[in-house]
Amino acid sequence: MTEKNFDVIEHLDELRKRLIISALAFLVFLMIGFIFVKKIYFFFMGNLDYKLLILGPSDIMWIYFHIASIVAIAGTIPVAAWQIWLFVQPALKPHERKAVLAYIPGLFILFICGLAFGYYFIFPNILRFLLNLSSDLMTTSFTADKYFSFLINITLPFGIAFELPLIMMFLTTLGIANPYTIAKFRKYAYFILVVIASMISPPEFISHISVAIPLILIYEISVFLSKFVYKRKQRDSKLTNTKELTINESPK
């Protein structure tokens, strides 16, 4: 077997190790989520002044599992990011290692900020609007299944979307993404984001707009920050090349 094949096997073994650690972290945080699931449940109940309904015994387990899964995803993000960094670290230059390492805590913070934005701003406004539509026509009573499905569909995408700026900066730092190329496809990105907004929000125009506008703003912020990193990387590269040229041309 050639040396190249040995390298491939070593990389695959290393990748499997990182994936296993990330999966174990998810299971640990999932169990933690189940331990505190009742407290989290009452927190997500918000300002509802009545108990939610269930239509079958399995609904209880479904709700508990999804609440615990949110906790598990939030807790696993920094662990998975750390494992990714350990995997790619040997291939990075010293300054790239420092830059990539700085992104890891930001992933967790932005995910939590995205969930908070969706829960405290988007979710209550959409819910209030929909309740006002039915206030004079019918009595409102939610099943736990429908309520938490609606809540997760609104908040979780924002938790993921808020990480987009950091991911774009990360890929730009590694030279994988070019913000100017991405900006050329802006109209297609807008269309995709509007489609996503229509899929995760209730089927009416106000909800679509309330979700689509923040997603588009996050996209524009991502492109802006990526351009900033791209320009700084080019400037640092020019300075490095100038220093190397000066050293080579200096008399020995």
PDB file of C-alpha atoms in Angstrom:
ATOM      1  CA  MET A   1       0.000   0.000   0.000  1.00  0.00           C
ATOM      2  CA  THR A   2       1.373   3.418  -0.952  1.00  0.00           C
ATOM      3  CA  GLU A   3       2.047   6.287   1.424  1.00  0.00           C
ATOM      4  CA  LYS A   4      -0.835   8.216  -0.136  1.00  0.00           C
ATOM      5  CA  ASN A   5      -3.281   5.449   0.760  1.00  0.00           C
ATOM      6  CA  PHE A   6      -1.995   5.453   4.328  1.00  0.00           C
ATOM      7  CA  ASP A   7      -2.622   9.206   4.525  1.00  0.00           C
ATOM      8  CA  VAL A   8      -6.190   8.776   3.263  1.00  0.00           C
ATOM      9  CA  ILE A   9      -6.886   6.065   5.839  1.00  0.00           C
ATOM     10  CA  GLU A  10      -5.436   8.219   8.627  1.00  0.00           C
ATOM     11  CA  HIS A  11      -7.618  11.160   7.576  1.00  0.00           C
ATOM     12  CA  LEU A  12     -10.721   8.958   7.490  1.00  0.00           C
ATOM     13  CA  ASP A  13      -9.922   7.560  10.934  1.00  0.00           C
ATOM     14  CA  GLU A  14      -9.425  11.081  12.264  1.00  0.00           C
ATOM     15  CA  LEU A  15     -12.725  12.215  10.700  1.00  0.00           C
ATOM     16  CA  ARG A  16     -14.557   9.250  12.199  1.00  0.00           C
ATOM     17  CA  LYS A  17     -13.104  10.089  15.621  1.00  0.00           C
ATOM     18  CA  ARG A  18     -14.310  13.694  15.377  1.00  0.00           C
ATOM     19  CA  LEU A  19     -17.783  12.607  14.245  1.00  0.00           C
ATOM     20  CA  ILE A  20     -18.067  10.097  17.093  1.00  0.00           C
ATOM     21  CA  ILE A  21     -17.098  12.739  19.667  1.00  0.00           C
ATOM     22  CA  SER A  22     -19.669  15.159  18.215  1.00  0.00           C
ATOM     23  CA  ALA A  23     -22.363  12.443  18.260  1.00  0.00           C
ATOM     24  CA  LEU A  24     -21.567  11.573  21.886  1.00  0.00           C
ATOM     25  CA  ALA A  25     -21.760  15.259  22.809  1.00  0.00           C
ATOM     26  CA  PHE A  26     -25.202  15.443  21.175  1.00  0.00           C
ATOM     27  CA  LEU A  27     -26.402  12.459  23.227  1.00  0.00           C
ATOM     28  CA  VAL A  28     -25.046  13.964  26.463  1.00  0.00           C
ATOM     29  CA  PHE A  29     -26.769  17.301  25.850  1.00  0.00           C
ATOM     30  CA  LEU A  30     -29.919  15.445  24.777  1.00  0.00           C
ATOM     31  CA  MET A  31     -30.024  13.740  28.188  1.00  0.00           C
ATOM     32  CA  ILE A  32     -29.431  17.110  29.882  1.00  0.00           C
ATOM     33  CA  GLY A  33     -32.343  18.496  27.867  1.00  0.00           C
ATOM     34  CA  PHE A  34     -34.593  15.685  29.091  1.00  0.00           C
ATOM     35  CA  ILE A  35     -33.567  16.387  32.690  1.00  0.00           C
ATOM     36  CA  PHE A  36     -34.648  20.041  32.455  1.00  0.00           C
ATOM     37  CA  VAL A  37     -37.416  19.547  29.889  1.00  0.00           C
ATOM     38  CA  LYS A  38     -40.253  20.629  32.190  1.00  0.00           C
ATOM     39  CA  LYS A  39     -38.573  23.930  33.104  1.00  0.00           C
ATOM     40  CA  ILE A  40     -37.854  24.602  29.428  1.00  0.00           C
ATOM     41  CA  TYR A  41     -41.440  23.693  28.567  1.00  0.00           C
ATOM     42  CA  PHE A  42     -42.874  26.254  30.988  1.00  0.00           C
ATOM     43  CA  PHE A  43     -40.430  28.857  29.660  1.00  0.00           C
ATOM     44  CA  PHE A  44     -41.605  28.270  26.080  1.00  0.00           C
ATOM     45  CA  MET A  45     -45.231  28.504  27.187  1.00  0.00           C
ATOM     46  CA  GLY A  46     -44.644  32.265  27.259  1.00  0.00           C
ATOM     47  CA  ASN A  47     -47.697  34.323  28.127  1.00  0.00           C
ATOM     48  CA  LEU A  48     -50.293  31.641  27.459  1.00  0.00           C
ATOM     49  CA  ASP A  49     -52.638  31.569  30.442  1.00  0.00           C
ATOM     50  CA  TYR A  50     -53.963  28.038  29.860  1.00  0.00           C
ATOM     51  CA  LYS A  51     -52.544  24.561  29.487  1.00  0.00           C
ATOM     52  CA  LEU A  52     -51.953  23.156  26.027  1.00  0.00           C
ATOM     53  CA  LEU A  53     -53.954  20.178  24.812  1.00  0.00           C
ATOM     54  CA  ILE A  54     -52.648  16.808  23.673  1.00  0.00           C
ATOM     55  CA  LEU A  55     -54.570  14.394  21.444  1.00  0.00           C
ATOM     56  CA  GLY A  56     -52.641  11.260  22.309  1.00  0.00           C
ATOM     57  CA  PRO A  57     -50.046   9.834  24.699  1.00  0.00           C
ATOM     58  CA  SER A  58     -47.329   9.908  22.016  1.00  0.00           C
ATOM     59  CA  ASP A  59     -47.645  13.689  21.755  1.00  0.00           C
ATOM     60  CA  ILE A  60     -46.016  14.057  25.171  1.00  0.00           C
ATOM     61  CA  MET A  61     -42.910  12.146  24.105  1.00  0.00           C
ATOM     62  CA  TRP A  62     -42.771  14.032  20.797  1.00  0.00           C
ATOM     63  CA  ILE A  63     -42.758  17.391  22.592  1.00  0.00           C
ATOM     64  CA  TYR A  64     -40.182  16.323  25.170  1.00  0.00           C
ATOM     65  CA  PHE A  65     -37.898  14.975  22.462  1.00  0.00           C
ATOM     66  CA  HIS A  66     -38.043  18.123  20.364  1.00  0.00           C
ATOM     67  CA  ILE A  67     -37.403  20.410  23.335  1.00  0.00           C
ATOM     68  CA  ALA A  68     -34.437  18.265  24.373  1.00  0.00           C
ATOM     69  CA  SER A  69     -33.204  18.250  20.767  1.00  0.00           C
ATOM     70  CA  ILE A  70     -33.040  22.046  20.712  1.00  0.00           C
ATOM     71  CA  VAL A  71     -30.895  21.936  23.847  1.00  0.00           C
ATOM     72  CA  ALA A  72     -28.726  19.200  22.297  1.00  0.00           C
ATOM     73  CA  ILE A  73     -28.187  21.150  19.063  1.00  0.00           C
ATOM     74  CA  ALA A  74     -27.234  24.323  20.957  1.00  0.00           C
ATOM     75  CA  GLY A  75     -24.797  22.444  23.172  1.00  0.00           C
ATOM     76  CA  THR A  76     -23.271  20.393  20.364  1.00  0.00           C
ATOM     77  CA  ILE A  77     -22.479  23.357  18.092  1.00  0.00           C
ATOM     78  CA  PRO A  78     -19.315  24.512  19.947  1.00  0.00           C
ATOM     79  CA  VAL A  79     -18.183  20.889  20.436  1.00  0.00           C
ATOM     80  CA  ALA A  80     -18.647  20.093  16.743  1.00  0.00           C
ATOM     81  CA  ALA A  81     -16.917  23.338  15.758  1.00  0.00           C
ATOM     82  CA  TRP A  82     -13.981  22.447  17.997  1.00  0.00           C
ATOM     83  CA  GLN A  83     -13.751  18.982  16.438  1.00  0.00           C
ATOM     84  CA  ILE A  84     -13.799  20.489  12.944  1.00  0.00           C
ATOM     85  CA  TRP A  85     -11.003  22.850  13.959  1.00  0.00           C
ATOM     86  CA  LEU A  86      -8.909  19.951  15.291  1.00  0.00           C
ATOM     87  CA  PHE A  87      -9.486  18.076  12.039  1.00  0.00           C
ATOM     88  CA  VAL A  88      -8.442  20.910   9.708  1.00  0.00           C
ATOM     89  CA  GLN A  89      -5.783  22.373  12.006  1.00  0.00           C
ATOM     90  CA  PRO A  90      -2.790  20.514  10.457  1.00  0.00           C
ATOM     91  CA  ALA A  91      -3.608  21.960   7.034  1.00  0.00           C
ATOM     92  CA  LEU A  92      -3.858  25.561   8.249  1.00  0.00           C
ATOM     93  CA  LYS A  93      -1.196  28.222   8.492  1.00  0.00           C
ATOM     94  CA  PRO A  94      -0.455  29.680  11.955  1.00  0.00           C
ATOM     95  CA  HIS A  95      -2.449  32.873  11.382  1.00  0.00           C
ATOM     96  CA  GLU A  96      -5.352  30.874   9.927  1.00  0.00           C
ATOM     97  CA  ARG A  97      -5.425  28.650  13.018  1.00  0.00           C
ATOM     98  CA  LYS A  98      -5.850  31.670  15.287  1.00  0.00           C
ATOM     99  CA  ALA A  99      -8.560  33.141  13.069  1.00  0.00           C
ATOM    100  CA  VAL A 100     -10.538  29.896  12.818  1.00  0.00           C
ATOM    101  CA  LEU A 101     -10.233  29.229  16.554  1.00  0.00           C
ATOM    102  CA  ALA A 102     -11.735  32.646  17.282  1.00  0.00           C
ATOM    103  CA  TYR A 103     -14.912  31.678  15.403  1.00  0.00           C
ATOM    104  CA  ILE A 104     -15.799  28.726  17.654  1.00  0.00           C
ATOM    105  CA  PRO A 105     -17.402  30.574  20.610  1.00  0.00           C
ATOM    106  CA  GLY A 106     -19.105  32.913  18.156  1.00  0.00           C
ATOM    107  CA  LEU A 107     -21.017  30.014  16.573  1.00  0.00           C
ATOM    108  CA  PHE A 108     -22.677  29.144  19.868  1.00  0.00           C
ATOM    109  CA  ILE A 109     -23.370  32.777  20.792  1.00  0.00           C
ATOM    110  CA  LEU A 110     -24.922  33.589  17.410  1.00  0.00           C
ATOM    111  CA  PHE A 111     -27.066  30.439  17.497  1.00  0.00           C
ATOM    112  CA  ILE A 112     -28.480  31.461  20.876  1.00  0.00           C
ATOM    113  CA  CYS A 113     -28.965  35.041  19.631  1.00  0.00           C
ATOM    114  CA  GLY A 114     -30.841  33.715  16.610  1.00  0.00           C
ATOM    115  CA  LEU A 115     -33.129  31.601  18.792  1.00  0.00           C
ATOM    116  CA  ALA A 116     -33.728  34.593  21.068  1.00  0.00           C
ATOM    117  CA  PHE A 117     -34.501  36.849  18.104  1.00  0.00           C
ATOM    118  CA  GLY A 118     -36.965  34.346  16.696  1.00  0.00           C
ATOM    119  CA  TYR A 119     -38.587  33.685  20.084  1.00  0.00           C
ATOM    120  CA  TYR A 120     -38.797  37.229  21.476  1.00  0.00           C
ATOM    121  CA  PHE A 121     -39.422  39.198  18.267  1.00  0.00           C
ATOM    122  CA  ILE A 122     -40.650  37.144  15.303  1.00  0.00           C
ATOM    123  CA  PHE A 123     -42.691  34.473  17.093  1.00  0.00           C
ATOM    124  CA  PRO A 124     -44.830  36.710  19.380  1.00  0.00           C
ATOM    125  CA  ASN A 125     -45.566  39.223  16.611  1.00  0.00           C
ATOM    126  CA  ILE A 126     -46.742  36.545  14.194  1.00  0.00           C
ATOM    127  CA  LEU A 127     -48.697  34.756  16.920  1.00  0.00           C
ATOM    128  CA  ARG A 128     -50.368  38.003  18.043  1.00  0.00           C
ATOM    129  CA  PHE A 129     -51.305  38.845  14.457  1.00  0.00           C
ATOM    130  CA  LEU A 130     -52.861  35.421  13.860  1.00  0.00           C
ATOM    131  CA  LEU A 131     -54.769  35.511  17.154  1.00  0.00           C
ATOM    132  CA  ASN A 132     -56.188  38.928  16.306  1.00  0.00           C
ATOM    133  CA  LEU A 133     -57.515  37.518  13.037  1.00  0.00           C
ATOM    134  CA  SER A 134     -59.575  34.921  14.896  1.00  0.00           C
ATOM    135  CA  SER A 135     -60.473  36.890  18.038  1.00  0.00           C
ATOM    136  CA  ASP A 136     -64.038  37.747  16.921  1.00  0.00           C
ATOM    137  CA  LEU A 137     -64.742  34.499  15.124  1.00  0.00           C
ATOM    138  CA  MET A 138     -63.665  31.564  17.248  1.00  0.00           C
ATOM    139  CA  THR A 139     -62.288  30.415  20.572  1.00  0.00           C
ATOM    140  CA  THR A 140     -58.543  29.890  20.541  1.00  0.00           C
ATOM    141  CA  SER A 141     -57.144  26.676  21.998  1.00  0.00           C
ATOM    142  CA  PHE A 142     -53.822  25.151  20.964  1.00  0.00           C
ATOM    143  CA  THR A 143     -52.639  21.587  21.029  1.00  0.00           C
ATOM    144  CA  ALA A 144     -49.121  21.162  22.355  1.00  0.00           C
ATOM    145  CA  ASP A 145     -48.120  19.489  19.079  1.00  0.00           C
ATOM    146  CA  LYS A 146     -49.245  22.420  16.904  1.00  0.00           C
ATOM    147  CA  TYR A 147     -47.932  25.089  19.275  1.00  0.00           C
ATOM    148  CA  PHE A 148     -44.413  23.685  19.566  1.00  0.00           C
ATOM    149  CA  SER A 149     -44.237  22.792  15.862  1.00  0.00           C
ATOM    150  CA  PHE A 150     -45.070  26.410  15.069  1.00  0.00           C
ATOM    151  CA  LEU A 151     -42.561  27.665  17.669  1.00  0.00           C
ATOM    152  CA  ILE A 152     -39.712  25.454  16.427  1.00  0.00           C
ATOM    153  CA  ASN A 153     -40.404  26.238  12.759  1.00  0.00           C
ATOM    154  CA  ILE A 154     -40.099  29.945  13.522  1.00  0.00           C
ATOM    155  CA  THR A 155     -37.174  30.066  15.947  1.00  0.00           C
ATOM    156  CA  LEU A 156     -34.800  27.283  14.850  1.00  0.00           C
ATOM    157  CA  PRO A 157     -34.210  28.641  11.308  1.00  0.00           C
ATOM    158  CA  PHE A 158     -33.150  31.974  12.825  1.00  0.00           C
ATOM    159  CA  GLY A 159     -30.727  30.182  15.126  1.00  0.00           C
ATOM    160  CA  ILE A 160     -29.122  28.625  12.051  1.00  0.00           C
ATOM    161  CA  ALA A 161     -29.393  31.774   9.913  1.00  0.00           C
ATOM    162  CA  PHE A 162     -27.631  33.936  12.512  1.00  0.00           C
ATOM    163  CA  GLU A 163     -24.548  31.752  12.077  1.00  0.00           C
ATOM    164  CA  LEU A 164     -24.337  32.542   8.354  1.00  0.00           C
ATOM    165  CA  PRO A 165     -22.140  35.682   8.776  1.00  0.00           C
ATOM    166  CA  LEU A 166     -19.594  33.762  10.828  1.00  0.00           C
ATOM    167  CA  ILE A 167     -19.620  30.813   8.428  1.00  0.00           C
ATOM    168  CA  MET A 168     -19.060  33.166   5.493  1.00  0.00           C
ATOM    169  CA  MET A 169     -16.143  34.816   7.304  1.00  0.00           C
ATOM    170  CA  PHE A 170     -14.728  31.386   8.151  1.00  0.00           C
ATOM    171  CA  LEU A 171     -14.911  30.172   4.541  1.00  0.00           C
ATOM    172  CA  THR A 172     -13.430  33.443   3.299  1.00  0.00           C
ATOM    173  CA  THR A 173     -10.550  33.131   5.757  1.00  0.00           C
ATOM    174  CA  LEU A 174      -9.779  29.672   4.375  1.00  0.00           C
ATOM    175  CA  GLY A 175     -10.022  30.955   0.792  1.00  0.00           C
ATOM    176  CA  ILE A 176     -13.023  28.735  -0.004  1.00  0.00           C
ATOM    177  CA  ALA A 177     -15.567  31.551  -0.484  1.00  0.00           C
ATOM    178  CA  ASN A 178     -15.255  34.739  -2.522  1.00  0.00           C
ATOM    179  CA  PRO A 179     -17.793  37.393  -1.414  1.00  0.00           C
ATOM    180  CA  TYR A 180     -17.742  39.187  -4.755  1.00  0.00           C
ATOM    181  CA  THR A 181     -18.718  35.988  -6.552  1.00  0.00           C
ATOM    182  CA  ILE A 182     -21.460  35.316  -4.012  1.00  0.00           C
ATOM    183  CA  ALA A 183     -22.788  38.874  -4.359  1.00  0.00           C
ATOM    184  CA  LYS A 184     -23.342  38.314  -8.090  1.00  0.00           C
ATOM    185  CA  PHE A 185     -25.989  35.727  -7.238  1.00  0.00           C
ATOM    186  CA  ARG A 186     -27.856  38.085  -4.904  1.00  0.00           C
ATOM    187  CA  LYS A 187     -31.186  37.908  -6.756  1.00  0.00           C
ATOM    188  CA  TYR A 188     -31.147  34.112  -6.644  1.00  0.00           C
ATOM    189  CA  ALA A 189     -30.277  34.222  -2.942  1.00  0.00           C
ATOM    190  CA  TYR A 190     -33.202  36.565  -2.300  1.00  0.00           C
ATOM    191  CA  PHE A 191     -35.554  34.202  -4.102  1.00  0.00           C
ATOM    192  CA  ILE A 192     -34.319  31.208  -2.085  1.00  0.00           C
ATOM    193  CA  LEU A 193     -34.668  33.127   1.186  1.00  0.00           C
ATOM    194  CA  VAL A 194     -38.220  34.189   0.335  1.00  0.00           C
ATOM    195  CA  VAL A 195     -39.078  30.556  -0.445  1.00  0.00           C
ATOM    196  CA  ILE A 196     -37.565  29.462   2.877  1.00  0.00           C
ATOM    197  CA  ALA A 197     -39.523  32.182   4.685  1.00  0.00           C
ATOM    198  CA  SER A 198     -42.764  31.001   3.082  1.00  0.00           C
ATOM    199  CA  MET A 199     -42.012  27.416   4.121  1.00  0.00           C
ATOM    200  CA  ILE A 200     -41.286  28.102   7.797  1.00  0.00           C
ATOM    201  CA  SER A 201     -43.910  30.803   8.436  1.00  0.00           C
ATOM    202  CA  PRO A 202     -47.717  30.614   8.464  1.00  0.00           C
ATOM    203  CA  PRO A 203     -49.397  30.764   5.037  1.00  0.00           C
ATOM    204  CA  GLU A 204     -50.151  34.497   4.900  1.00  0.00           C
ATOM    205  CA  PHE A 205     -48.325  37.507   3.480  1.00  0.00           C
ATOM    206  CA  ILE A 206     -47.460  39.395   6.698  1.00  0.00           C
ATOM    207  CA  SER A 207     -45.756  36.378   8.225  1.00  0.00           C
ATOM    208  CA  HIS A 208     -43.776  35.752   5.024  1.00  0.00           C
ATOM    209  CA  ILE A 209     -42.499  39.347   5.017  1.00  0.00           C
ATOM    210  CA  SER A 210     -41.734  39.297   8.770  1.00  0.00           C
ATOM    211  CA  VAL A 211     -39.494  36.272   8.291  1.00  0.00           C
ATOM    212  CA  ALA A 212     -38.037  37.063   4.836  1.00  0.00           C
ATOM    213  CA  ILE A 213     -36.757  40.575   5.661  1.00  0.00           C
ATOM    214  CA  PRO A 214     -34.542  39.487   8.601  1.00  0.00           C
ATOM    215  CA  LEU A 215     -33.181  36.593   6.531  1.00  0.00           C
ATOM    216  CA  ILE A 216     -32.272  38.946   3.678  1.00  0.00           C
ATOM    217  CA  LEU A 217     -30.615  41.363   6.120  1.00  0.00           C
ATOM    218  CA  ILE A 218     -28.561  38.491   7.565  1.00  0.00           C
ATOM    219  CA  TYR A 219     -27.476  37.572   4.033  1.00  0.00           C
ATOM    220  CA  GLU A 220     -26.350  41.140   3.305  1.00  0.00           C
ATOM    221  CA  ILE A 221     -24.482  41.343   6.609  1.00  0.00           C
ATOM    222  CA  SER A 222     -22.774  38.058   5.740  1.00  0.00           C
ATOM    223  CA  VAL A 223     -21.605  39.389   2.376  1.00  0.00           C
ATOM    224  CA  PHE A 224     -20.412  42.652   3.937  1.00  0.00           C
ATOM    225  CA  LEU A 225     -18.373  40.911   6.648  1.00  0.00           C
ATOM    226  CA  SER A 226     -17.012  38.436   4.128  1.00  0.00           C
ATOM    227  CA  LYS A 227     -15.789  41.330   1.953  1.00  0.00           C
ATOM    228  CA  PHE A 228     -14.109  42.859   4.983  1.00  0.00           C
ATOM    229  CA  VAL A 229     -12.254  39.602   5.718  1.00  0.00           C
ATOM    230  CA  TYR A 230     -11.409  39.165   2.024  1.00  0.00           C
ATOM    231  CA  LYS A 231      -9.880  42.657   1.730  1.00  0.00           C
ATOM    232  CA  ARG A 232      -7.913  42.234   4.951  1.00  0.00           C
ATOM    233  CA  LYS A 233      -6.625  38.870   3.768  1.00  0.00           C
ATOM    234  CA  GLN A 234      -5.499  40.398   0.463  1.00  0.00           C
ATOM    235  CA  ARG A 235      -3.799  43.278   2.303  1.00  0.00           C
ATOM    236  CA  ASP A 236      -1.971  40.895   4.642  1.00  0.00           C
ATOM    237  CA  SER A 237      -0.929  38.763   1.688  1.00  0.00           C
ATOM    238  CA  LYS A 238       0.543  41.787  -0.120  1.00  0.00           C
ATOM    239  CA  LEU A 239       2.438  42.848   3.003  1.00  0.00           C
ATOM    240  CA  THR A 240       3.836  39.330   3.406  1.00  0.00           C
ATOM    241  CA  ASN A 241       4.915  39.184  -0.239  1.00  0.00           C
ATOM    242  CA  THR A 242       6.539  42.623   0.053  1.00  0.00           C
ATOM    243  CA  LYS A 243       8.502  41.598   3.136  1.00  0.00           C
ATOM    244  CA  GLU A 244       9.675  38.376   1.483  1.00  0.00           C
ATOM    245  CA  LEU A 245      10.707  40.300  -1.638  1.00  0.00           C
ATOM    246  CA  THR A 246      12.617  42.827   0.482  1.00  0.00           C
ATOM    247  CA  ILE A 247      14.427  40.078   2.339  1.00  0.00           C
ATOM    248  CA  ASN A 248      15.367  38.283  -0.893  1.00  0.00           C
ATOM    249  CA  GLU A 249      16.656  41.476  -2.489  1.00  0.00           C
ATOM    250  CA  SER A 250      18.641  42.663   0.516  1.00  0.00           C
ATOM    251  CA  PRO A 251      22.444  42.209   0.229  1.00  0.00           C
ATOM    252  CA  LYS A 252      23.816  39.251   2.097  1.00  0.00           C
TER     253      LYS A 252
END
